[in-house]
XYZ file of C-alpha atoms in Angstrom:
561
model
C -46.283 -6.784 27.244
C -44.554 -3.864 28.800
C -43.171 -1.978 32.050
C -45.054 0.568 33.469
C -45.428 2.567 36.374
C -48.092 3.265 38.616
C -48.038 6.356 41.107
C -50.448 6.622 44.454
C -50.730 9.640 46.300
C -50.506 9.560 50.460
C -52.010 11.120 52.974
C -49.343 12.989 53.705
C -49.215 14.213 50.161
C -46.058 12.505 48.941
C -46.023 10.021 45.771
C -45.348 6.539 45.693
C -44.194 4.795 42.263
C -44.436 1.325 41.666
C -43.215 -0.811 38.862
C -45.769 -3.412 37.417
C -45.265 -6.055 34.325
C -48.942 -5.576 32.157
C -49.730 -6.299 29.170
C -53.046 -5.243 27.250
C -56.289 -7.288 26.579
C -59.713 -5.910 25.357
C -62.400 -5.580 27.707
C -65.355 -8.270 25.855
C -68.155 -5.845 26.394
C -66.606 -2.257 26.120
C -64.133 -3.258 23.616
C -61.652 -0.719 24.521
C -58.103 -2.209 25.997
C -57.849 -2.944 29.751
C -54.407 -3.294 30.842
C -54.014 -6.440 33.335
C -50.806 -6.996 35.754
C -48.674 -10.011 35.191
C -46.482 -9.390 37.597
C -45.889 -6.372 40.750
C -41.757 -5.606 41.167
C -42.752 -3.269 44.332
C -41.934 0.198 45.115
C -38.866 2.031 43.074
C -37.161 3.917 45.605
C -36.954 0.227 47.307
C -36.365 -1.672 44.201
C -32.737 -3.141 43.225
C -32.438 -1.653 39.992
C -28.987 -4.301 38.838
C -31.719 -6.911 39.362
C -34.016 -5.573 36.680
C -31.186 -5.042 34.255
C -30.166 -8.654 34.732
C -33.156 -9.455 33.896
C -33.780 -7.633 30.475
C -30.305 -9.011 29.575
C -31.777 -12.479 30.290
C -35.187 -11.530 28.168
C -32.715 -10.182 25.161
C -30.002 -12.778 25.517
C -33.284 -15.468 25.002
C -35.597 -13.431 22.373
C -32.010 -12.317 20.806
C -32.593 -8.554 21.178
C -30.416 -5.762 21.376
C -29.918 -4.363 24.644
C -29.339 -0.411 25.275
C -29.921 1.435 28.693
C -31.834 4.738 27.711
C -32.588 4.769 31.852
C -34.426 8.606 32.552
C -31.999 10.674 33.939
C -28.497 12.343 33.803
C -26.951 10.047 30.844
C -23.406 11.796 30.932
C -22.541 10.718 34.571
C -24.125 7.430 34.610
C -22.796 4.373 33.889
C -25.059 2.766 30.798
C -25.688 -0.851 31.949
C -28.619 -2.039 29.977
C -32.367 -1.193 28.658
C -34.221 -3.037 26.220
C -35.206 -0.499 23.802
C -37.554 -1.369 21.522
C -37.896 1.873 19.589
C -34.898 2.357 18.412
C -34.325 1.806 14.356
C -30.716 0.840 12.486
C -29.383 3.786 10.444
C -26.336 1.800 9.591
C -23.069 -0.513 9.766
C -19.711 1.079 9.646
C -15.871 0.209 10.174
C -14.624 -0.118 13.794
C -11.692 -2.180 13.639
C -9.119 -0.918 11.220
C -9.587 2.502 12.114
C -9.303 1.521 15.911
C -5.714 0.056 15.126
C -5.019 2.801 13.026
C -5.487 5.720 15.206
C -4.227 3.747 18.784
C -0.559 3.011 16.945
C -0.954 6.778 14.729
C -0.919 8.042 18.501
C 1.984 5.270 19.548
C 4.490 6.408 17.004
C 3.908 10.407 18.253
C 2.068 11.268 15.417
C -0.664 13.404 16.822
C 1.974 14.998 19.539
C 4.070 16.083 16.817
C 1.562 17.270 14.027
C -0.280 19.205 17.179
C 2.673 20.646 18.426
C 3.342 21.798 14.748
C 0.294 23.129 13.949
C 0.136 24.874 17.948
C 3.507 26.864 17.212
C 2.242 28.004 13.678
C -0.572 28.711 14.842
C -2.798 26.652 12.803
C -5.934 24.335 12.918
C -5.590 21.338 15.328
C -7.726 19.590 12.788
C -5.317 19.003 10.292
C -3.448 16.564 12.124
C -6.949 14.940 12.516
C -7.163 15.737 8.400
C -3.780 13.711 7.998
C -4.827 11.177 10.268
C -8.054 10.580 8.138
C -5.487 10.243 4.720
C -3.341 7.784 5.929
C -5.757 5.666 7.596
C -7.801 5.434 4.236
C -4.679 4.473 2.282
C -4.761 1.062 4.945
C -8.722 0.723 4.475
C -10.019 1.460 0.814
C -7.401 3.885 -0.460
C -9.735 6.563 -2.048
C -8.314 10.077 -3.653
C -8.655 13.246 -1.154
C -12.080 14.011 -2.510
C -12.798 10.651 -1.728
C -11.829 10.643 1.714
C -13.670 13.529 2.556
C -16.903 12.620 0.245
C -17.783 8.637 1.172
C -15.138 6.910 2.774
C -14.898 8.774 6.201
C -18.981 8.053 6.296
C -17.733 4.372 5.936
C -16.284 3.827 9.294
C -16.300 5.126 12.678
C -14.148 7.986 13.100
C -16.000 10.306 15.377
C -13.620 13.025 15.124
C -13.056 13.681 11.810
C -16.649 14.321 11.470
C -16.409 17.842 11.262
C -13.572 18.357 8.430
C -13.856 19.338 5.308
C -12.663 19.280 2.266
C -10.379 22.146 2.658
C -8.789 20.719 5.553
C -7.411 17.852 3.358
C -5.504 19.741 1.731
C -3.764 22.450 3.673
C -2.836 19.801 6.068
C -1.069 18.381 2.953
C 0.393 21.745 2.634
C 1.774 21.692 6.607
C 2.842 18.340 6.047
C 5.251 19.442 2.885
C 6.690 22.378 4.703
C 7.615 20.251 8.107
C 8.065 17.067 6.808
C 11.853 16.744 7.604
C 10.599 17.290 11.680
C 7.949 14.923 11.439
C 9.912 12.254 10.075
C 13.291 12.328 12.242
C 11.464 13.681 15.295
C 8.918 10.160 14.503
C 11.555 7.518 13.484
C 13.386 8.141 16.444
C 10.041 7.762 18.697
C 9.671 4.661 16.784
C 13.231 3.544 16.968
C 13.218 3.924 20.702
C 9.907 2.585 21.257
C 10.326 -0.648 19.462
C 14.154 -1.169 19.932
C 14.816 -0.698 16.699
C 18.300 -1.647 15.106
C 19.608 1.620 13.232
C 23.112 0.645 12.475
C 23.045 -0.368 9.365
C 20.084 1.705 6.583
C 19.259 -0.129 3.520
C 17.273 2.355 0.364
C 16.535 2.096 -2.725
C 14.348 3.800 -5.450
C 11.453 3.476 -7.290
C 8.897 5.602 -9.778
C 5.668 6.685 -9.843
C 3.851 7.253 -13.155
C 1.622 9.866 -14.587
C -1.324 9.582 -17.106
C -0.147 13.030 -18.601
C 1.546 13.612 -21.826
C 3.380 16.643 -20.888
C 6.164 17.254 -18.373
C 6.849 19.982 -16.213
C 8.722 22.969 -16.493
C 11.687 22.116 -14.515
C 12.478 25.795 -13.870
C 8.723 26.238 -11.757
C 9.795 25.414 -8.153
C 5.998 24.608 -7.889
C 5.646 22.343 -10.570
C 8.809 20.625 -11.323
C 8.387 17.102 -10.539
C 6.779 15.528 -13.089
C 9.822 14.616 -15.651
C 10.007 11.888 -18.570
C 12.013 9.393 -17.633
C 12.337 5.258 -17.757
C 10.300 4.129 -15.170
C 10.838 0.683 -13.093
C 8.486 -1.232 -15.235
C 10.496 -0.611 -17.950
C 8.537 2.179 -20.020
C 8.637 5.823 -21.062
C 6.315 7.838 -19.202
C 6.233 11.401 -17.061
C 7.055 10.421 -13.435
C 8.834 11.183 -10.416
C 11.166 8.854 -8.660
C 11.172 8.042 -5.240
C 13.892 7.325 -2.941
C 12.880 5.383 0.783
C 15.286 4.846 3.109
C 14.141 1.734 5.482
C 15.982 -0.031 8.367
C 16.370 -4.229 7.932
C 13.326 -4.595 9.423
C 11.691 -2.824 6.656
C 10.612 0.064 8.759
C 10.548 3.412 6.948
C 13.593 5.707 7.953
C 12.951 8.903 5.479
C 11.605 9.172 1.917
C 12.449 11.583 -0.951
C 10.890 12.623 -3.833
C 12.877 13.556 -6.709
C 12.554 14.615 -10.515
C 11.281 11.773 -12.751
C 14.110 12.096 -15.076
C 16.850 11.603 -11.983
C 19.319 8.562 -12.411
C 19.506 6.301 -9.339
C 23.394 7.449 -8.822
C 22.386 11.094 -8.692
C 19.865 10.237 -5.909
C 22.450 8.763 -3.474
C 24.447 12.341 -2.680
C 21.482 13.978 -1.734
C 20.083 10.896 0.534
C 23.556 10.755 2.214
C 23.578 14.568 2.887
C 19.878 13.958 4.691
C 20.983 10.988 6.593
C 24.293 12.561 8.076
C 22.878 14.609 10.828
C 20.683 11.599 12.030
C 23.303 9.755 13.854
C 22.165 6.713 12.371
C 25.780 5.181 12.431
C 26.382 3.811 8.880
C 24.064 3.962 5.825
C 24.518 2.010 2.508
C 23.550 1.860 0.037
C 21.959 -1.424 -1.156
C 20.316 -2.221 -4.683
C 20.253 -4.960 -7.106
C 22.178 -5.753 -9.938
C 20.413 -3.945 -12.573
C 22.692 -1.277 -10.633
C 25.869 -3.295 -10.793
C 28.262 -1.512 -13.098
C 31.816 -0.196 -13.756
C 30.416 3.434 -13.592
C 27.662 3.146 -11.209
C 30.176 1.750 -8.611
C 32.525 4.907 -9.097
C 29.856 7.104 -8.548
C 28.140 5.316 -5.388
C 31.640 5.128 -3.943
C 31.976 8.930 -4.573
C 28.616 10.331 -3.491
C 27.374 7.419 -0.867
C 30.771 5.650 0.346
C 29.737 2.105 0.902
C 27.307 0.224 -1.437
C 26.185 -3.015 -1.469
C 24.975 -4.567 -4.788
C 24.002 -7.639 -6.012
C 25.775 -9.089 -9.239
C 24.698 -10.958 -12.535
C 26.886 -14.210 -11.636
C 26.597 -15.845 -15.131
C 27.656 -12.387 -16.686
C 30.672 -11.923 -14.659
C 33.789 -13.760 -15.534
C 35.338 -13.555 -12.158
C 32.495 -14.327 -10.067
C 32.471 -17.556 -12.322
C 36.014 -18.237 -11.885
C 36.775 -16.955 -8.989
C 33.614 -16.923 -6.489
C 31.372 -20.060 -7.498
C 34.698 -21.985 -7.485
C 36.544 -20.684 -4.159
C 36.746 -23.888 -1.778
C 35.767 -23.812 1.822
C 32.698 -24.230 4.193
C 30.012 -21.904 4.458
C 29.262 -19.844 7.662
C 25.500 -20.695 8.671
C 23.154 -17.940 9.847
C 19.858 -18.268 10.660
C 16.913 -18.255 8.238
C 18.521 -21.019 6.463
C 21.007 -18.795 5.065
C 25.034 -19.807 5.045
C 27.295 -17.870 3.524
C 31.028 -17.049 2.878
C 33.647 -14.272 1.734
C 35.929 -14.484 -1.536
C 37.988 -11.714 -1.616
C 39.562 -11.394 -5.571
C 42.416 -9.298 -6.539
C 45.367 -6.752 -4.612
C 45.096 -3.118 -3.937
C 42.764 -1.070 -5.814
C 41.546 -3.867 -8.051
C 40.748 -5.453 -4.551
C 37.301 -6.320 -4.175
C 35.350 -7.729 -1.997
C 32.710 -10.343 -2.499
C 29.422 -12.316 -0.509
C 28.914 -15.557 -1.661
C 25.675 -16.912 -0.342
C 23.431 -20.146 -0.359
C 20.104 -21.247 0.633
C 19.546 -24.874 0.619
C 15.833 -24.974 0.403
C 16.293 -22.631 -2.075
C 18.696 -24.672 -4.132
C 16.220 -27.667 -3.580
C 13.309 -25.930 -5.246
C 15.607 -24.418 -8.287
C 16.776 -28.758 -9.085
C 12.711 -29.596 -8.845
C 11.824 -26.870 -10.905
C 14.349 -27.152 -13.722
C 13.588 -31.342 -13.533
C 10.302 -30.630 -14.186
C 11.161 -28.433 -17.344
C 13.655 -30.898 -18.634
C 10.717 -33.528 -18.257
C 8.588 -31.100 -20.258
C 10.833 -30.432 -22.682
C 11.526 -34.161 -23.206
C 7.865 -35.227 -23.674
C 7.367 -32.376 -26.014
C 10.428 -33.346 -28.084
C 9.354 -37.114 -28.186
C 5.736 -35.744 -29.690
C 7.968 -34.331 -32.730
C 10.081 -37.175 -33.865
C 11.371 -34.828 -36.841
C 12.732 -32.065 -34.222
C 12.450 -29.382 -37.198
C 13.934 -26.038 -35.696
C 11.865 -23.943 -38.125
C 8.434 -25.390 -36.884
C 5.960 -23.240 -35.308
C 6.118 -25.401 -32.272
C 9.935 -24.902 -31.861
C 9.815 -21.590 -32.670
C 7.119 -20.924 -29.717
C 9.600 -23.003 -27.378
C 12.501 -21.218 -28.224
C 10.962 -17.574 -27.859
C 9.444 -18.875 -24.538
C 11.893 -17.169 -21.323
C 11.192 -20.555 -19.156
C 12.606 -23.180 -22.093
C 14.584 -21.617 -23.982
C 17.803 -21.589 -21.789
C 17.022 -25.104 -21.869
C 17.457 -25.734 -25.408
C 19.775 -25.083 -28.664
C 19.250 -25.649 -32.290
C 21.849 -27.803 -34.139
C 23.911 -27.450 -37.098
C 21.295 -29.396 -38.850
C 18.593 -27.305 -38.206
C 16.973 -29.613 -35.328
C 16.109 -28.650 -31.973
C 18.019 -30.484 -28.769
C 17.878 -30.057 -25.020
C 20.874 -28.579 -24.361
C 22.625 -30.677 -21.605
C 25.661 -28.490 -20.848
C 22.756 -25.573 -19.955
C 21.029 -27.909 -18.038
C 24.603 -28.638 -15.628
C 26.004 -24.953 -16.027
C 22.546 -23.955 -14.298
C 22.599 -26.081 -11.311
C 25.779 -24.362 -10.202
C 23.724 -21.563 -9.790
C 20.904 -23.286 -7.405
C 19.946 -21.573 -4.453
C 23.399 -18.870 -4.851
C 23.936 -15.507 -5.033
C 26.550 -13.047 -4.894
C 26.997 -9.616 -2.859
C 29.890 -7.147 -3.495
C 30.205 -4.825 -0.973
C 33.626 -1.844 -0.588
C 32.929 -1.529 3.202
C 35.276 -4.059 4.925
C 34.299 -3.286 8.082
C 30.795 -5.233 7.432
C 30.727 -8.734 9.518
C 29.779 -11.481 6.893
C 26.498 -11.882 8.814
C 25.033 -8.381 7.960
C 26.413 -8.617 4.352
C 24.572 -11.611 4.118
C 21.434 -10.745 5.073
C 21.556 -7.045 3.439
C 20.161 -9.128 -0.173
C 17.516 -10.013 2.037
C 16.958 -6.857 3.202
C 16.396 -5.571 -0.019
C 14.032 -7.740 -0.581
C 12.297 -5.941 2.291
C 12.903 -2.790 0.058
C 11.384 -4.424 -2.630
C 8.008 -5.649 -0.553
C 7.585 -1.685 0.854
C 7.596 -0.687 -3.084
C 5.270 -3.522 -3.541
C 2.681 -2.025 -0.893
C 3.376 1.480 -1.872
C 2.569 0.716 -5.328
C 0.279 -2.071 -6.015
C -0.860 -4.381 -2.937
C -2.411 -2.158 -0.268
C -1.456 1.439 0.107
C -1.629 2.125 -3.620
C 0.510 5.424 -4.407
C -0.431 5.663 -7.918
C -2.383 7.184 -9.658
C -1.788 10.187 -8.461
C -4.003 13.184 -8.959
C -2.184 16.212 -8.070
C 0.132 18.173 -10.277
C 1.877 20.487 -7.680
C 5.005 19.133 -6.685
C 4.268 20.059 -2.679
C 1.068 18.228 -2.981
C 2.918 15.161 -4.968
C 5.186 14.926 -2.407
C 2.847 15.585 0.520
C 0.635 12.544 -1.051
C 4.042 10.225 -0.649
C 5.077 11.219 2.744
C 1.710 10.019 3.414
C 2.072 6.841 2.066
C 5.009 6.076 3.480
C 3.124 7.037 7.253
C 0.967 4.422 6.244
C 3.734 2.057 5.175
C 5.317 2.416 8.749
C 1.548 1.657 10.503
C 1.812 -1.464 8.401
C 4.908 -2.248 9.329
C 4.955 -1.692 12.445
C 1.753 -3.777 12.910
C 3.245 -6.466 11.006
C 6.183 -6.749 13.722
C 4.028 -6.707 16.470
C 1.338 -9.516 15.474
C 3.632 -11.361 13.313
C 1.086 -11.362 10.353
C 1.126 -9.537 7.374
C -1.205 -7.108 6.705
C -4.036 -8.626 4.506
C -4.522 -11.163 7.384
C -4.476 -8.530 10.248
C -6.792 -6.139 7.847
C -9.145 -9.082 7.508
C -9.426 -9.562 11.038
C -9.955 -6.067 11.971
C -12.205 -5.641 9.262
C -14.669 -7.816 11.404
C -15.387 -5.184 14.568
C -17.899 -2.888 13.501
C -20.176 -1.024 14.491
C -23.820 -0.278 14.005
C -26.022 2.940 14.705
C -29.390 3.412 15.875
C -31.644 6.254 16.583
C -34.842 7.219 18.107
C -36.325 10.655 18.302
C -34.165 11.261 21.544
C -31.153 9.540 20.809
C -28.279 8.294 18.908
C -26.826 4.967 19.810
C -23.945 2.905 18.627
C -23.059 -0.684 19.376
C -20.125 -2.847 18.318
C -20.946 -6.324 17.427
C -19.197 -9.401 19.296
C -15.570 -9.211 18.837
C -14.622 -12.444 17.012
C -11.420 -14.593 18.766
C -9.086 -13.401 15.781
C -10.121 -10.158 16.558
C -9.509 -10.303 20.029
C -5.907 -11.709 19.626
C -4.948 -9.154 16.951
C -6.158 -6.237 19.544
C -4.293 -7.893 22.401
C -0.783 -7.749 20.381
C -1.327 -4.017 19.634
C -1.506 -3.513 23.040
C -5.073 -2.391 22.431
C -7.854 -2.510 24.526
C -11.584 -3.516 23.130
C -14.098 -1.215 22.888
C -17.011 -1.198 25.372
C -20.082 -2.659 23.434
C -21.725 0.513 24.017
C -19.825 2.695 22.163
C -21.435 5.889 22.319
C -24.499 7.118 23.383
C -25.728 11.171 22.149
C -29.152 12.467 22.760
C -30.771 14.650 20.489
C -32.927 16.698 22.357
């Protein structure tokens, strides 16, 4: 069964065209196929043509058919309402939906006006910022080396124009990057700041490393190859690395990131990050780590180089904090977030200093369940071993093991006992922490929640590292490329975070809803079509809080002769 059409010639010599519904059946003595009408729709020039598109959408919406308007005529000033096309083959399936979000907040946040503008006054290829745009948005998809990027991954979801790059492209727009990177990240922040009311009083950082599978450092001497330093990385080993430094606000939204020789101490970090920050009019920044920082000679230095620090301390390590802090009598101030918290201020003068104590009561409820249920452990393994011999493999394996043995001590005897005083010493610790902080002109409030905002620190290094973005490994060797590849990553931290805020997901549930707009491509000799499928609910929502509108279900339409 098909549509055809039928022409008669007046008198007058003009043509008449009809459209007629006819299907083929063989003729039973000559054989040969006859075509027979089903069904006259009348002349063309007097036939409503929205009628007979309603009416294939009807015919595919029943026989489940894909419907595409390849309608005779001028395609690039008509609108494309609907065709059944039953020529057409699939090519493929490709990525719609992260991309989409990618690129509509990537132009947001100013990203392509600045890069553009950049590469415009130098003079330069516009299609680098399209190059950078590719790089970051892969590092939020399937995060792939540059190669990568260029080789499979951009054929892996529907980015029209960055098409045309190549591999080239990658990396001198790494190259532009590096050499304006201190424009591109105030002249963005502040886009960002402004666009999303952003808080920027008070700028938490911290550092980090990034490992290399090399066995050789660099010559620190080489400004182009430099980087790459032994040092003691986060994870606790030896390796060649670099170390880098990310300023964030409390929201966890990426301020400015460094990247700094591997073998650089944290303290020697903070002069340099100050130095950067004091031209941004940014009003205070501190600087806020945990208390693997927390010492005697670390605080000197901060309060030389930085000014104000805020670090977390080792309460059961500390005498005064044990004396002093846990002890000091009065009520907490509550905050939101199920946070309360107070100030102990301990000592006169110089030796003053200034302390946070702070307490979550959920918290503190899961640290008494916890530690009951490893008392109860420890108790039914003890009763299994009447003799309680110290020296017994058994005791030996509970006594090595870092979630009993704080729990237990070993007796003049030589047997093996819950310890009971640990047990009581460790519930004054539930749900507590302590701050110290030199700026006294912190409220109590932002004190208390700057732990927590390290903890947002500590969730960016997570994505940067491990969860989604995946800095490492790392590839390149020349310290502008090295550093390049993390100013990229951290672009793609602030799309995630920045996405995050405005659906109120995290990412691995907004990238699994996005993941499920695609679209698929067909061709015919004349043409190249691509359709989105149905845009699940989820979907729908997610696109609606990023301010983004859906694509049309016919998303492009190219012909080919």
């Amino acid at each position: 069964m098909y549509l055809r059409t039928t022409k008669r010639k007046n008198k007058d010599g003009s043509v008449v065209e009809y459209f007629q519904l006819a299907h083929n059946e063989r003729h039973p003595v000559t054989r040969k196929p006859v075509a027979k009408i089903i069904h006259n729709f009348g002349r063309t020039d007097q036939l409503d043509r929205d009628q007979l598109v309603r009416l294939c959408r009807s015919i595919a919406r029943v026989c489940d058919l894909t419907v595409v308007d390849l309608h005779s005529g001028d395609q690039d000033s008509k609108k494309i309402d609907g065709y059944l096309a039953e020529g057409l083959k699939i090519d493929r399936t490709v990525e719609l939906g992260l991309v989409l979000a990618i690129e509509a907040l990537w132009d947001k946040i100013g990203l392509r006006k600045t890069l553009c503008d950049i590469a415009m006054v130098n003079k330069l290829p516009q299609c680098y910022e399209r190059a950078l745009l590719a790089m970051t948005a892969n590092r939020l998809c399937t995060p792939d080396s540059k190669l990568g990027v260029w080789d499979r991954w951009l054929d892996t979801v529907y980015l029209p124009t960055c098409k045309e790059l190549q591999l080239r492209h990658m990396y001198e727009a790494m190259d532009m990057l590096h050499a304006h990177c201190t424009e591109v990240e105030e002249t963005v922040f502040f886009h960002v700041a402004n666009l999303f009311n952003l808080e920027v009083d008070l700028i938490f950082y911290d550092t980090t490393t990034a490992s290399f599978t090399t066995d050789y450092e660099d010559d620190a001497d080489d400004p182009d190859v430099s980087l790459r330093q032994f040092g003691h990385s986060k994870e606790g080993t030896w390796s060649t690395q670099v170390v880098v430094a990310l300023a964030v606000t409390r929201e966890g939204i990426p301020v400015r990131s460094w990247v700094l020789p591997g073998n650089t101490t944290d303290v020697n970090t903070i002069e340099q990050v100050r130095s950067d920050l004091r031209g941004w009019s940014l009003g205070r920044a501190m600087f806020v780590a945990d208390s693997g920082m927390n010492s005697q000679d670390n605080r000197t230095e901060l309060s030389r180089a930085c000014g104000k620090y805020m670090l977390a301390c080792r309460m059961a390590n500390v005498a005064e904090i044990k004396l002093d802090v846990l002890s000091k009598r009065g009520r907490y101030t509550v905050f939101k977030d199920n946070l309360q918290a107070k100030e102990v201020i301990v000592g006169d003068g110089v030796r003053r200093k200034r302390y946070i104590l702070c307490f979550n009561p959920k918290e503190a409820e899961r640290q008494r369940k916890h530690r009951g249920e490893v008392v109860t452990l420890l108790e039914q393994e003890l009763e299994s071993h009447p003799n309680g011999d110290a020296s017994a493999q058994w005791a030996i394996e509970l006594l090595a093991s870092r979630r009993y043995k704080r729990y237990l001590r070993v007796t003049k005897a030589g047997l093996i006992r819950i310890d009971r005083g640990a047990v009581r010493q460790a519930a004054k610790y539930d749900g507590k922490w302590v701050i110290e902080t030199n700026d006294d002109t912190i409220s109590l409030e932002d004190a208390a929640m700057g732990y927590k905002s390290l903890m947002v620190i500590e969730r960016c290094f997570r994505s940067l590292k491990r969860t989604q973005i995946k800095m490492t490994p790392m590839y390149h060797w020349l310290s502008r490329r090295i550093e390049s590849h993390v100013k990229i990553c951290v672009l793609a931290l602030m799309i995630e975070r920045l996405a995050e805020r405005s659906c109120g997901q995290p990412w691995s549930k907004i990238r699994r809803s996005l993941k499920k707009l695609q679209v698929t491509k067909f061709f015919d000799l004349n043409h190249r079509v691509c359709l989105r499928n149905e845009i699940p609910a989820d979907t729908r929502k997610i696109l609606k809080k990023l301010s983004i509108n859906p694509p049309k279900q016919l998303v492009s339409l190219e012909k080919t002769t």
